[in-house]
Amino acid sequence: MRRVIWFADLGREDVGLVGGKNASLGELIAHLGPSGVRVPDGFATTADAYREFLTTARLRERIAEQLDRLRTGTPLAEVGSAIRADVLGTPLPAALERELCDAYGHLARNARRTDPDVAVRSSATAEDLPQASFAGQQETFLNVRGREALLDACRRCFASLFTDRAIDYRERMGFDHLAVALSAGVQLMVRSDLGGAGVVFTLDTETGFPEVVLISAAWGLGETVVSGQVDPDEYVVFKPLLKDPGLNPVLRASIGPKRRKAVYAEQGLTRTVDTTPEERRRRVLDDAEVRTLAQWAVAIEEHYGCPMDIEWAKDGTHGELFIVQARPETVQSRRRGAVLRRYRLTGTGERLVDGIAVGEAVGAGPVCALASPVELDRFPTGAVLVTSITDPDWEPLMKRASAIVTDHGGRTSHAAIVSRELGVPAVVGTGRATGVLADWQEVTVSCAEGAEGHVYAGRIGFEESETDLGSLPETRTRVMLNLADPAAAFRWWQLPADGVGLARMEFMVAHQVRAHPMALVHPERLLPEDRRQIDALTEGYPDRTAYFVDRLAEGVAQIAASRWPNPVIVRTSDFKTNEYARLIGGRPFEPVEANPMIGWRGASRYYDERYREGFALECRALRKARDELGLTNVVVMIPFCRTPEEGDRVLAEMSRNGLTRGRNGLLVYVMAEIPSNIVLAERFAERFDGFSIGSNDLTQLTLGVDRDSDLLAHLFDESNQAVTRSIESLIATAHAAGRPVGLCGQRPSNDPEFTRFLVQAGIDSISVTPDSFAAVKQRVADAERE
């Protein structure tokens, strides 16, 4: 009988022998180690060794008797406790003890250490199969030293096959408890207690977007990330550009507070301590380390042929990175790819707390705040669970919740992982939910608004819709998306859109940056309160303008990545002066205008001495997204350009800031939203690569109707002949000059006749909001068939 096998002698075909976790470690060492993926050495006990253990002192029969009691009404907690006590009270077979100690001694000699510290992890033989996920249900023991401690940890791993949560899961999934065996994996510790650790997913965990690697990172041992005790750093890397060494495709790097870390305890095992203020401000990984982990993750995914859930660790003694676990991702892989399900709130309410959205659904119910899972009887089915963090002991209770809200944790925390599996909406890492949300208060938990989740007062109505993507027709006319929120861009990756026809930079500035760009260039002109807010926003940035560039480039890059390699047309900022003034620090830089709608906006700002330094920051951000991150599908679009000569001045200003039309494939479009754009279309076509019709402004300025006036609303009509003739004239002139024309207004979403008119006029593309995409795509196809 083979009771102990070295990882190097295992492969993924050995799941039945050593469980998914240990088989995967063997697979990594054998097949990916030669290409540079580092995995700590170790060995595993076999399923045969576990079954031999069950024959000791009739242990199998005693476990079966306890399980029979469960099915006749004995409480789960009582049955689980009795089984675990039986297992812990049964000595390991002498042969297994001998082989474990021999292997540990061999590991010590290879590592050139006496009594090396090891991790002892449970690996069930049915673990991580596509139809089930046992991850996190059994125990792991870190910093185990010496032979006696090793034997005790192995016995505790065997006992953890019968935790209450594991018994409950197998009962629900129909697994035979005694047909599932357990293997204990023994692996050299990576001294991440002195460095950092975390989790890698090879897709976006909430949307399933497959072209990114998501990395979470915290100081110390990785258990704080998995358990949700910390709010970790998060890095998003774009896979398609990873192979180009000249690019740095880190789409986003956000620094989490990381207030706690797990370290070695003096008497063995681990303890949790506070991090230092400096650790909380600092990134755990630099860009080079993020890139290495992402490349390893992609290599592992390609080898396995499926999305992966990976744990990594960084040794603080020498700075090297290691992979310590890898298993198939089990949530997104089960979803139906041809159907897009979406939720949308139909009402509004007071926003109580915000956090990280898990899933994309909406849940509502009365709040039930619990400090521990032992209060199971107090939790009614359908309530909203509010707590600080969760661990596997909470799972029976989590299944009964309509939604879950936690103070701590990131997208790879226990609460997030289990909520995804259960299909329960969750908002994690709120920081203050347990102090704000009161018991039995009715709330709505929304994860349907992008990466940030919100908890609202009261029960708010919502709609659920399904789109059969397989039934959408092909069209000659490109149907594109209007996107503004980078956090929501990945939600729509499954839509067969031809790119993004309008990405509004001002939305990104207002929500991702929040500060007026000139306030970052000239903080000396700010009021004291604005200066304090700017200092808080830009903490950690010696150069405040780099904060603007980084945050805006991240937003642009996320939207561009979501549609790669299709074009993503980013419109430079088009705030009106009153809107600019509402940004932090904006008031000293903006005049008060009688009619901002036709005032100092769009192109006229970019070369003006009062804003040109701000426009330079916009250009730097666009150049970073295109040239450093590599997202050359970004097309720049200039709004509200009144004359061809003004277009020349803007293009010259862009060139001075490193954005030259034609260089590195850069296309520059112009909005067609002023009658002069139509009348002088031939001259604008000499300067710009394409046109995008802004139907709201074009209608307003053609008919002389204030689009915000209730009194004149009956006169505001994009289908008025004066407007439609302008559109037809532009399309004909632009096409004669070899320039494409698109439209990015709302009218095609609401008016099938207007869509038919655009198709018949020969429009090249129509850009609509994602929730209108399927209907407009069908209308375009119908119009093309006529």
mmCIF file of C-alpha atoms in Angstrom, residues 40-43 103-105 107-108 111 113 115-121 140-147 149-151 153-154 185-191 221 264 269-270:
data_model
loop_
_atom_site.group_PDB
_atom_site.id
_atom_site.type_symbol
_atom_site.label_atom_id
_atom_site.label_comp_id
_atom_site.label_asym_id
_atom_site.label_seq_id
_atom_site.Cartn_x
_atom_site.Cartn_y
_atom_site.Cartn_z
ATOM 1 C CA PRO A 40 7.110 24.462 -2.744
ATOM 2 C CA ASP A 41 8.074 20.801 -2.363
ATOM 3 C CA GLY A 42 6.083 18.314 -0.306
ATOM 4 C CA PHE A 43 4.190 15.032 -0.140
ATOM 5 C CA ALA A 103 9.016 11.644 4.457
ATOM 6 C CA TYR A 104 9.238 14.617 6.814
ATOM 7 C CA GLY A 105 12.869 13.752 7.566
ATOM 8 C CA LEU A 107 11.940 16.916 3.277
ATOM 9 C CA ALA A 108 14.086 18.395 6.064
ATOM 10 C CA ALA A 111 15.578 21.828 2.587
ATOM 11 C CA ARG A 113 16.773 22.486 7.827
ATOM 12 C CA ASP A 115 12.273 20.330 11.733
ATOM 13 C CA PRO A 116 11.208 22.590 8.851
ATOM 14 C CA ASP A 117 7.952 24.489 9.179
ATOM 15 C CA VAL A 118 5.269 23.005 6.911
ATOM 16 C CA ALA A 119 1.681 23.626 5.910
ATOM 17 C CA VAL A 120 -0.656 20.663 6.349
ATOM 18 C CA ARG A 121 -3.736 20.968 4.123
ATOM 19 C CA THR A 140 -5.487 23.760 7.003
ATOM 20 C CA PHE A 141 -2.704 24.055 9.595
ATOM 21 C CA LEU A 142 0.219 26.429 9.043
ATOM 22 C CA ASN A 143 3.630 26.648 10.709
ATOM 23 C CA VAL A 144 3.599 22.999 11.798
ATOM 24 C CA ARG A 145 7.040 21.979 13.171
ATOM 25 C CA GLY A 146 8.327 18.601 14.278
ATOM 26 C CA ARG A 147 7.138 15.029 13.873
ATOM 27 C CA ALA A 149 3.008 18.217 15.537
ATOM 28 C CA LEU A 150 2.861 16.807 11.998
ATOM 29 C CA LEU A 151 1.083 13.621 13.096
ATOM 30 C CA ALA A 153 -2.116 17.962 12.234
ATOM 31 C CA CYS A 154 -2.730 15.002 9.901
ATOM 32 C CA GLY A 185 -0.849 17.462 1.871
ATOM 33 C CA VAL A 186 2.398 18.404 3.618
ATOM 34 C CA GLN A 187 4.206 21.309 1.962
ATOM 35 C CA LEU A 188 7.210 23.419 2.911
ATOM 36 C CA MET A 189 6.043 26.786 4.222
ATOM 37 C CA VAL A 190 6.698 29.936 2.243
ATOM 38 C CA ARG A 191 7.634 32.644 4.764
ATOM 39 C CA LEU A 221 -0.090 34.557 5.547
ATOM 40 C CA TYR A 264 3.854 32.881 13.036
ATOM 41 C CA LEU A 269 0.859 27.725 14.355
ATOM 42 C CA THR A 270 -0.223 31.336 13.724
#
